[in-house]
C-alpha cells in the first residue's frame, strides 16, 4: 500500500461547481497534513494546512479523519483559476510524503 | 524577495556527464531540500540540509551529492548522469527542519533535466 494515495483524476467540473478530493495515508502515526497546489509545469505551493478540527480558507475547506486515515479538500464555487493539480502531503516525524496529486480542470 | 531560485531551468546531458544544479534562497531559512518529481511518483526527497553545515540522505540519494555552501545556497551534483535521472528537480526551503512544527516549504521553479 502506498504511504499516501490520491485519485489522479482528472476531475472535470463546470465553473461554480463544488468538488471534493480525498487522500488516504497508511501510517497512523502521521501527525501533520497539508494540501499543496501545483500548476502545470510550475512548482508546488502551499494551499493550506489541515487541522484536526477541520479548517476553512475562503472557498476551500480541509478536513481530517484520523480514524479512517484520510484527509479531504472541498472547493466551493469553482473558478477557472482553480484548475491545477492538488497534492496531498503527510508529515510523519521528520519525513514529508507527497501524494501523486489529483488534477482538477474547471471549464466554462 | 526572489524566494527560492534555481539554475539552470533546463539541461540536456549525455550519459556519464556531470553537472551541478544550483539553488539559493533569500528568506533566511535554516532548512533546504532537493526533490525530484517523476510522472506517477510524486515528489521524492533526494537530500536535505536541516541547518547550515549539515546534510542528510532522503528517500532516493543514490547517484547524487549535495553541498550546503552557506545558509543561502544548497547545490545538487550528478557525478555521472544516467537516463534514470531524467526528471524535474525542485529545491525547497523552510524556516525549521522537517518534523518541527508545520513549517511551509517554499519551492523553486524547478530544473527540467534530460539525460540521453
PDB file of C-alpha atoms in Angstrom:
ATOM      1  CA  UNK A   1       0.000   0.000   0.000  1.00  0.00           C
ATOM      2  CA  UNK A   2       1.309   3.452  -0.896  1.00  0.00           C
ATOM      3  CA  UNK A   3       2.031   5.772   2.015  1.00  0.00           C
ATOM      4  CA  UNK A   4      -0.175   8.469   0.509  1.00  0.00           C
ATOM      5  CA  UNK A   5      -2.799   7.731  -2.123  1.00  0.00           C
ATOM      6  CA  UNK A   6      -4.828  10.092  -4.252  1.00  0.00           C
ATOM      7  CA  UNK A   7      -7.207   9.635  -7.147  1.00  0.00           C
ATOM      8  CA  UNK A   8      -5.240  11.107 -10.074  1.00  0.00           C
ATOM      9  CA  UNK A   9      -8.387  12.380 -11.817  1.00  0.00           C
ATOM     10  CA  UNK A  10      -8.818  14.424 -13.845  1.00  0.00           C
ATOM     11  CA  UNK A  11     -11.884  15.893 -12.242  1.00  0.00           C
ATOM     12  CA  UNK A  12     -13.645  17.962 -14.902  1.00  0.00           C
ATOM     13  CA  UNK A  13     -16.180  20.345 -13.362  1.00  0.00           C
ATOM     14  CA  UNK A  14     -18.056  23.414 -14.597  1.00  0.00           C
ATOM     15  CA  UNK A  15     -17.422  26.816 -13.126  1.00  0.00           C
ATOM     16  CA  UNK A  16     -19.395  27.302  -9.943  1.00  0.00           C
ATOM     17  CA  UNK A  17     -19.480  23.624  -9.045  1.00  0.00           C
ATOM     18  CA  UNK A  18     -18.411  22.122  -5.742  1.00  0.00           C
ATOM     19  CA  UNK A  19     -15.737  19.447  -5.926  1.00  0.00           C
ATOM     20  CA  UNK A  20     -14.110  17.285  -3.275  1.00  0.00           C
ATOM     21  CA  UNK A  21     -10.887  15.302  -3.239  1.00  0.00           C
ATOM     22  CA  UNK A  22      -9.874  12.634  -0.774  1.00  0.00           C
ATOM     23  CA  UNK A  23      -6.451  11.396   0.174  1.00  0.00           C
ATOM     24  CA  UNK A  24      -5.658   8.329   2.270  1.00  0.00           C
ATOM     25  CA  UNK A  25      -2.493   7.709   4.265  1.00  0.00           C
ATOM     26  CA  UNK A  26      -1.121   4.472   5.639  1.00  0.00           C
ATOM     27  CA  UNK A  27       0.798   5.475   8.782  1.00  0.00           C
ATOM     28  CA  UNK A  28      -1.421   6.067  11.794  1.00  0.00           C
ATOM     29  CA  UNK A  29       1.469   7.895  13.497  1.00  0.00           C
ATOM     30  CA  UNK A  30       1.408  10.704  10.914  1.00  0.00           C
ATOM     31  CA  UNK A  31       0.987  13.983  12.687  1.00  0.00           C
ATOM     32  CA  UNK A  32       0.626  16.842  10.201  1.00  0.00           C
ATOM     33  CA  UNK A  33      -1.200  17.181   6.930  1.00  0.00           C
ATOM     34  CA  UNK A  34      -1.208  19.702   4.110  1.00  0.00           C
ATOM     35  CA  UNK A  35      -2.658  20.443   0.710  1.00  0.00           C
ATOM     36  CA  UNK A  36      -0.319  21.925  -1.888  1.00  0.00           C
ATOM     37  CA  UNK A  37      -1.352  23.234  -5.272  1.00  0.00           C
ATOM     38  CA  UNK A  38       0.777  22.745  -8.385  1.00  0.00           C
ATOM     39  CA  UNK A  39       0.008  24.491 -11.649  1.00  0.00           C
ATOM     40  CA  UNK A  40       1.109  22.868 -14.886  1.00  0.00           C
ATOM     41  CA  UNK A  41       4.913  22.938 -15.216  1.00  0.00           C
ATOM     42  CA  UNK A  42       5.248  25.067 -12.075  1.00  0.00           C
ATOM     43  CA  UNK A  43       6.417  24.479  -8.539  1.00  0.00           C
ATOM     44  CA  UNK A  44       4.132  23.289  -5.706  1.00  0.00           C
ATOM     45  CA  UNK A  45       2.789  25.966  -3.371  1.00  0.00           C
ATOM     46  CA  UNK A  46       1.135  25.513  -0.002  1.00  0.00           C
ATOM     47  CA  UNK A  47      -2.652  25.823  -0.237  1.00  0.00           C
ATOM     48  CA  UNK A  48      -3.499  25.075   3.369  1.00  0.00           C
ATOM     49  CA  UNK A  49      -2.614  23.034   6.395  1.00  0.00           C
ATOM     50  CA  UNK A  50      -5.173  20.538   7.653  1.00  0.00           C
ATOM     51  CA  UNK A  51      -6.096  20.691  11.316  1.00  0.00           C
ATOM     52  CA  UNK A  52      -7.822  18.020  13.390  1.00  0.00           C
ATOM     53  CA  UNK A  53     -10.944  20.116  13.826  1.00  0.00           C
ATOM     54  CA  UNK A  54     -11.142  20.951  10.144  1.00  0.00           C
ATOM     55  CA  UNK A  55     -10.404  24.371   8.720  1.00  0.00           C
ATOM     56  CA  UNK A  56     -11.672  26.721   6.097  1.00  0.00           C
ATOM     57  CA  UNK A  57      -9.983  29.349   3.954  1.00  0.00           C
ATOM     58  CA  UNK A  58     -12.464  31.167   1.771  1.00  0.00           C
ATOM     59  CA  UNK A  59     -13.894  28.680  -0.710  1.00  0.00           C
ATOM     60  CA  UNK A  60     -11.589  25.894   0.483  1.00  0.00           C
ATOM     61  CA  UNK A  61     -12.342  23.510   3.345  1.00  0.00           C
ATOM     62  CA  UNK A  62      -9.972  20.834   4.588  1.00  0.00           C
ATOM     63  CA  UNK A  63     -10.881  18.011   6.924  1.00  0.00           C
ATOM     64  CA  UNK A  64      -9.004  15.238   8.670  1.00  0.00           C
ATOM     65  CA  UNK A  65     -10.400  11.874   9.693  1.00  0.00           C
ATOM     66  CA  UNK A  66      -7.772  10.141  11.821  1.00  0.00           C
ATOM     67  CA  UNK A  67      -9.886   7.051  12.473  1.00  0.00           C
ATOM     68  CA  UNK A  68     -10.186   6.307   8.766  1.00  0.00           C
ATOM     69  CA  UNK A  69      -6.833   7.864   7.924  1.00  0.00           C
ATOM     70  CA  UNK A  70      -7.903  10.240   5.225  1.00  0.00           C
ATOM     71  CA  UNK A  71      -7.951  13.942   4.566  1.00  0.00           C
ATOM     72  CA  UNK A  72     -10.221  15.810   2.228  1.00  0.00           C
ATOM     73  CA  UNK A  73     -10.302  19.084   0.334  1.00  0.00           C
ATOM     74  CA  UNK A  74     -13.570  20.706  -0.661  1.00  0.00           C
ATOM     75  CA  UNK A  75     -13.649  23.533  -3.169  1.00  0.00           C
ATOM     76  CA  UNK A  76     -16.870  25.519  -3.415  1.00  0.00           C
ATOM     77  CA  UNK A  77     -17.875  27.791  -6.300  1.00  0.00           C
ATOM     78  CA  UNK A  78     -15.030  26.567  -8.520  1.00  0.00           C
ATOM     79  CA  UNK A  79     -13.211  29.140 -10.633  1.00  0.00           C
ATOM     80  CA  UNK A  80     -11.311  28.633 -13.864  1.00  0.00           C
ATOM     81  CA  UNK A  81      -8.212  29.661 -11.923  1.00  0.00           C
ATOM     82  CA  UNK A  82      -8.640  26.657  -9.607  1.00  0.00           C
ATOM     83  CA  UNK A  83      -7.537  24.376 -12.451  1.00  0.00           C
ATOM     84  CA  UNK A  84      -4.377  22.731 -11.140  1.00  0.00           C
ATOM     85  CA  UNK A  85      -3.073  19.570  -9.528  1.00  0.00           C
ATOM     86  CA  UNK A  86      -3.688  19.272  -5.792  1.00  0.00           C
ATOM     87  CA  UNK A  87      -1.052  17.411  -3.808  1.00  0.00           C
ATOM     88  CA  UNK A  88      -1.806  15.762  -0.501  1.00  0.00           C
ATOM     89  CA  UNK A  89       1.191  15.911   1.846  1.00  0.00           C
ATOM     90  CA  UNK A  90       1.589  13.914   5.037  1.00  0.00           C
ATOM     91  CA  UNK A  91       4.231  14.514   7.686  1.00  0.00           C
ATOM     92  CA  UNK A  92       5.403  11.563   9.782  1.00  0.00           C
ATOM     93  CA  UNK A  93       8.099  12.547  12.288  1.00  0.00           C
ATOM     94  CA  UNK A  94      10.713  14.290  10.134  1.00  0.00           C
ATOM     95  CA  UNK A  95       9.505  12.924   6.823  1.00  0.00           C
ATOM     96  CA  UNK A  96       7.168  14.627   4.362  1.00  0.00           C
ATOM     97  CA  UNK A  97       5.451  12.294   1.885  1.00  0.00           C
ATOM     98  CA  UNK A  98       3.809  13.773  -1.176  1.00  0.00           C
ATOM     99  CA  UNK A  99       0.913  12.164  -2.970  1.00  0.00           C
ATOM    100  CA  UNK A 100       0.966  11.986  -6.754  1.00  0.00           C
ATOM    101  CA  UNK A 101      -1.759  14.610  -6.969  1.00  0.00           C
ATOM    102  CA  UNK A 102      -5.322  14.988  -8.193  1.00  0.00           C
ATOM    103  CA  UNK A 103      -5.813  17.029 -11.329  1.00  0.00           C
ATOM    104  CA  UNK A 104      -8.731  19.456 -11.443  1.00  0.00           C
ATOM    105  CA  UNK A 105      -9.952  21.062 -14.652  1.00  0.00           C
ATOM    106  CA  UNK A 106     -12.623  23.734 -14.283  1.00  0.00           C
ATOM    107  CA  UNK A 107     -14.463  24.559 -17.502  1.00  0.00           C
ATOM    108  CA  UNK A 108     -16.838  27.299 -18.658  1.00  0.00           C
TER     109      UNK A 108
ATOM    110  CA  UNK B   1      12.437  38.953  -2.359  1.00  0.00           C
ATOM    111  CA  UNK B   2      13.075  36.371  -5.059  1.00  0.00           C
ATOM    112  CA  UNK B   3      12.248  33.448  -2.744  1.00  0.00           C
ATOM    113  CA  UNK B   4      13.921  30.269  -3.983  1.00  0.00           C
ATOM    114  CA  UNK B   5      15.843  30.437  -7.236  1.00  0.00           C
ATOM    115  CA  UNK B   6      17.278  27.564  -9.255  1.00  0.00           C
ATOM    116  CA  UNK B   7      19.654  27.366 -12.181  1.00  0.00           C
ATOM    117  CA  UNK B   8      19.570  26.166 -14.835  1.00  0.00           C
ATOM    118  CA  UNK B   9      15.902  25.914 -15.845  1.00  0.00           C
ATOM    119  CA  UNK B  10      16.581  23.274 -18.498  1.00  0.00           C
ATOM    120  CA  UNK B  11      19.504  20.941 -19.151  1.00  0.00           C
ATOM    121  CA  UNK B  12      20.241  18.087 -21.518  1.00  0.00           C
ATOM    122  CA  UNK B  13      23.106  15.765 -20.637  1.00  0.00           C
ATOM    123  CA  UNK B  14      24.632  12.706 -22.187  1.00  0.00           C
ATOM    124  CA  UNK B  15      25.031   9.568 -20.109  1.00  0.00           C
ATOM    125  CA  UNK B  16      28.130   9.842 -17.956  1.00  0.00           C
ATOM    126  CA  UNK B  17      28.360  13.614 -17.951  1.00  0.00           C
ATOM    127  CA  UNK B  18      28.356  15.513 -14.687  1.00  0.00           C
ATOM    128  CA  UNK B  19      26.615  18.686 -13.650  1.00  0.00           C
ATOM    129  CA  UNK B  20      25.651  20.752 -10.642  1.00  0.00           C
ATOM    130  CA  UNK B  21      22.210  22.205 -10.018  1.00  0.00           C
ATOM    131  CA  UNK B  22      22.295  25.429  -8.064  1.00  0.00           C
ATOM    132  CA  UNK B  23      19.748  26.640  -5.539  1.00  0.00           C
ATOM    133  CA  UNK B  24      19.605  29.785  -3.447  1.00  0.00           C
ATOM    134  CA  UNK B  25      17.030  31.254  -1.060  1.00  0.00           C
ATOM    135  CA  UNK B  26      16.780  34.754   0.327  1.00  0.00           C
ATOM    136  CA  UNK B  27      14.292  34.101   3.134  1.00  0.00           C
ATOM    137  CA  UNK B  28      16.951  33.346   5.776  1.00  0.00           C
ATOM    138  CA  UNK B  29      15.581  29.818   6.093  1.00  0.00           C
ATOM    139  CA  UNK B  30      17.524  27.227   8.044  1.00  0.00           C
ATOM    140  CA  UNK B  31      16.497  24.129   6.111  1.00  0.00           C
ATOM    141  CA  UNK B  32      16.822  23.297   2.443  1.00  0.00           C
ATOM    142  CA  UNK B  33      15.792  20.310   0.333  1.00  0.00           C
ATOM    143  CA  UNK B  34      16.236  18.705  -3.056  1.00  0.00           C
ATOM    144  CA  UNK B  35      13.355  16.733  -4.579  1.00  0.00           C
ATOM    145  CA  UNK B  36      12.760  15.021  -7.863  1.00  0.00           C
ATOM    146  CA  UNK B  37       9.350  14.714  -9.478  1.00  0.00           C
ATOM    147  CA  UNK B  38       8.549  11.960 -11.941  1.00  0.00           C
ATOM    148  CA  UNK B  39       5.219  11.149 -13.575  1.00  0.00           C
ATOM    149  CA  UNK B  40       3.066   8.971 -11.328  1.00  0.00           C
ATOM    150  CA  UNK B  41       5.616   9.043  -8.489  1.00  0.00           C
ATOM    151  CA  UNK B  42       5.011  12.237  -6.564  1.00  0.00           C
ATOM    152  CA  UNK B  43       7.817  14.355  -5.191  1.00  0.00           C
ATOM    153  CA  UNK B  44      10.623  12.316  -3.661  1.00  0.00           C
ATOM    154  CA  UNK B  45      13.263  13.701  -1.340  1.00  0.00           C
ATOM    155  CA  UNK B  46      16.838  13.254  -2.532  1.00  0.00           C
ATOM    156  CA  UNK B  47      18.806  15.077   0.177  1.00  0.00           C
ATOM    157  CA  UNK B  48      18.108  17.728   2.734  1.00  0.00           C
ATOM    158  CA  UNK B  49      20.024  20.090   4.968  1.00  0.00           C
ATOM    159  CA  UNK B  50      18.333  20.763   8.279  1.00  0.00           C
ATOM    160  CA  UNK B  51      20.744  23.595   9.036  1.00  0.00           C
ATOM    161  CA  UNK B  52      23.897  25.149   7.685  1.00  0.00           C
ATOM    162  CA  UNK B  53      26.728  22.644   7.891  1.00  0.00           C
ATOM    163  CA  UNK B  54      24.570  19.516   7.901  1.00  0.00           C
ATOM    164  CA  UNK B  55      23.227  17.301   5.137  1.00  0.00           C
ATOM    165  CA  UNK B  56      21.240  14.073   5.249  1.00  0.00           C
ATOM    166  CA  UNK B  57      20.027  11.497   2.785  1.00  0.00           C
ATOM    167  CA  UNK B  58      16.431  11.394   1.774  1.00  0.00           C
ATOM    168  CA  UNK B  59      14.462   8.669   0.064  1.00  0.00           C
ATOM    169  CA  UNK B  60      16.422   8.482  -3.232  1.00  0.00           C
ATOM    170  CA  UNK B  61      20.040   9.689  -2.673  1.00  0.00           C
ATOM    171  CA  UNK B  62      21.903   7.254  -4.927  1.00  0.00           C
ATOM    172  CA  UNK B  63      23.747   8.942  -7.772  1.00  0.00           C
ATOM    173  CA  UNK B  64      23.668  12.391  -6.150  1.00  0.00           C
ATOM    174  CA  UNK B  65      25.773  14.514  -3.848  1.00  0.00           C
ATOM    175  CA  UNK B  66      24.960  17.798  -2.183  1.00  0.00           C
ATOM    176  CA  UNK B  67      26.761  20.760  -0.682  1.00  0.00           C
ATOM    177  CA  UNK B  68      25.315  23.293   1.707  1.00  0.00           C
ATOM    178  CA  UNK B  69      27.654  26.078   0.702  1.00  0.00           C
ATOM    179  CA  UNK B  70      26.277  28.584   3.220  1.00  0.00           C
ATOM    180  CA  UNK B  71      22.906  29.392   4.721  1.00  0.00           C
ATOM    181  CA  UNK B  72      21.566  30.647   1.370  1.00  0.00           C
ATOM    182  CA  UNK B  73      22.864  28.047  -1.080  1.00  0.00           C
ATOM    183  CA  UNK B  74      22.368  24.317  -1.497  1.00  0.00           C
ATOM    184  CA  UNK B  75      23.690  22.572  -4.603  1.00  0.00           C
ATOM    185  CA  UNK B  76      22.959  19.147  -6.062  1.00  0.00           C
ATOM    186  CA  UNK B  77      25.605  17.329  -8.089  1.00  0.00           C
ATOM    187  CA  UNK B  78      25.209  14.457 -10.515  1.00  0.00           C
ATOM    188  CA  UNK B  79      28.661  12.920 -10.894  1.00  0.00           C
ATOM    189  CA  UNK B  80      27.838  10.533 -13.747  1.00  0.00           C
ATOM    190  CA  UNK B  81      24.389  11.142 -15.154  1.00  0.00           C
ATOM    191  CA  UNK B  82      22.163   8.213 -16.110  1.00  0.00           C
ATOM    192  CA  UNK B  83      18.905   8.170 -18.115  1.00  0.00           C
ATOM    193  CA  UNK B  84      17.076   7.175 -14.901  1.00  0.00           C
ATOM    194  CA  UNK B  85      17.930  10.628 -13.562  1.00  0.00           C
ATOM    195  CA  UNK B  86      15.798  12.307 -16.206  1.00  0.00           C
ATOM    196  CA  UNK B  87      13.342  14.226 -14.080  1.00  0.00           C
ATOM    197  CA  UNK B  88      12.206  17.605 -12.818  1.00  0.00           C
ATOM    198  CA  UNK B  89      14.285  18.717  -9.843  1.00  0.00           C
ATOM    199  CA  UNK B  90      12.901  21.075  -7.232  1.00  0.00           C
ATOM    200  CA  UNK B  91      14.787  22.823  -4.500  1.00  0.00           C
ATOM    201  CA  UNK B  92      12.824  23.945  -1.435  1.00  0.00           C
ATOM    202  CA  UNK B  93      13.459  25.714   1.843  1.00  0.00           C
ATOM    203  CA  UNK B  94      11.729  26.082   5.189  1.00  0.00           C
ATOM    204  CA  UNK B  95      12.262  28.031   8.371  1.00  0.00           C
ATOM    205  CA  UNK B  96      12.555  24.939  10.577  1.00  0.00           C
ATOM    206  CA  UNK B  97      13.837  21.419   9.974  1.00  0.00           C
ATOM    207  CA  UNK B  98      11.369  18.781   8.829  1.00  0.00           C
ATOM    208  CA  UNK B  99       9.238  17.463  11.640  1.00  0.00           C
ATOM    209  CA  UNK B 100       9.415  20.650  13.654  1.00  0.00           C
ATOM    210  CA  UNK B 101       6.112  22.459  13.625  1.00  0.00           C
ATOM    211  CA  UNK B 102       4.072  22.925  10.492  1.00  0.00           C
ATOM    212  CA  UNK B 103       6.519  24.966   8.511  1.00  0.00           C
ATOM    213  CA  UNK B 104       5.630  25.617   4.903  1.00  0.00           C
ATOM    214  CA  UNK B 105       8.163  24.531   2.343  1.00  0.00           C
ATOM    215  CA  UNK B 106       8.816  27.087  -0.380  1.00  0.00           C
ATOM    216  CA  UNK B 107       9.800  25.651  -3.735  1.00  0.00           C
ATOM    217  CA  UNK B 108      11.946  26.965  -6.537  1.00  0.00           C
ATOM    218  CA  UNK B 109      10.717  26.928 -10.157  1.00  0.00           C
ATOM    219  CA  UNK B 110      12.437  23.632 -10.953  1.00  0.00           C
ATOM    220  CA  UNK B 111      15.087  22.319 -13.321  1.00  0.00           C
ATOM    221  CA  UNK B 112      13.995  20.045 -16.164  1.00  0.00           C
ATOM    222  CA  UNK B 113      16.817  17.597 -16.771  1.00  0.00           C
ATOM    223  CA  UNK B 114      17.019  15.122 -19.630  1.00  0.00           C
ATOM    224  CA  UNK B 115      19.771  12.518 -19.748  1.00  0.00           C
ATOM    225  CA  UNK B 116      20.236  10.874 -23.133  1.00  0.00           C
TER     226      UNK B 116
END
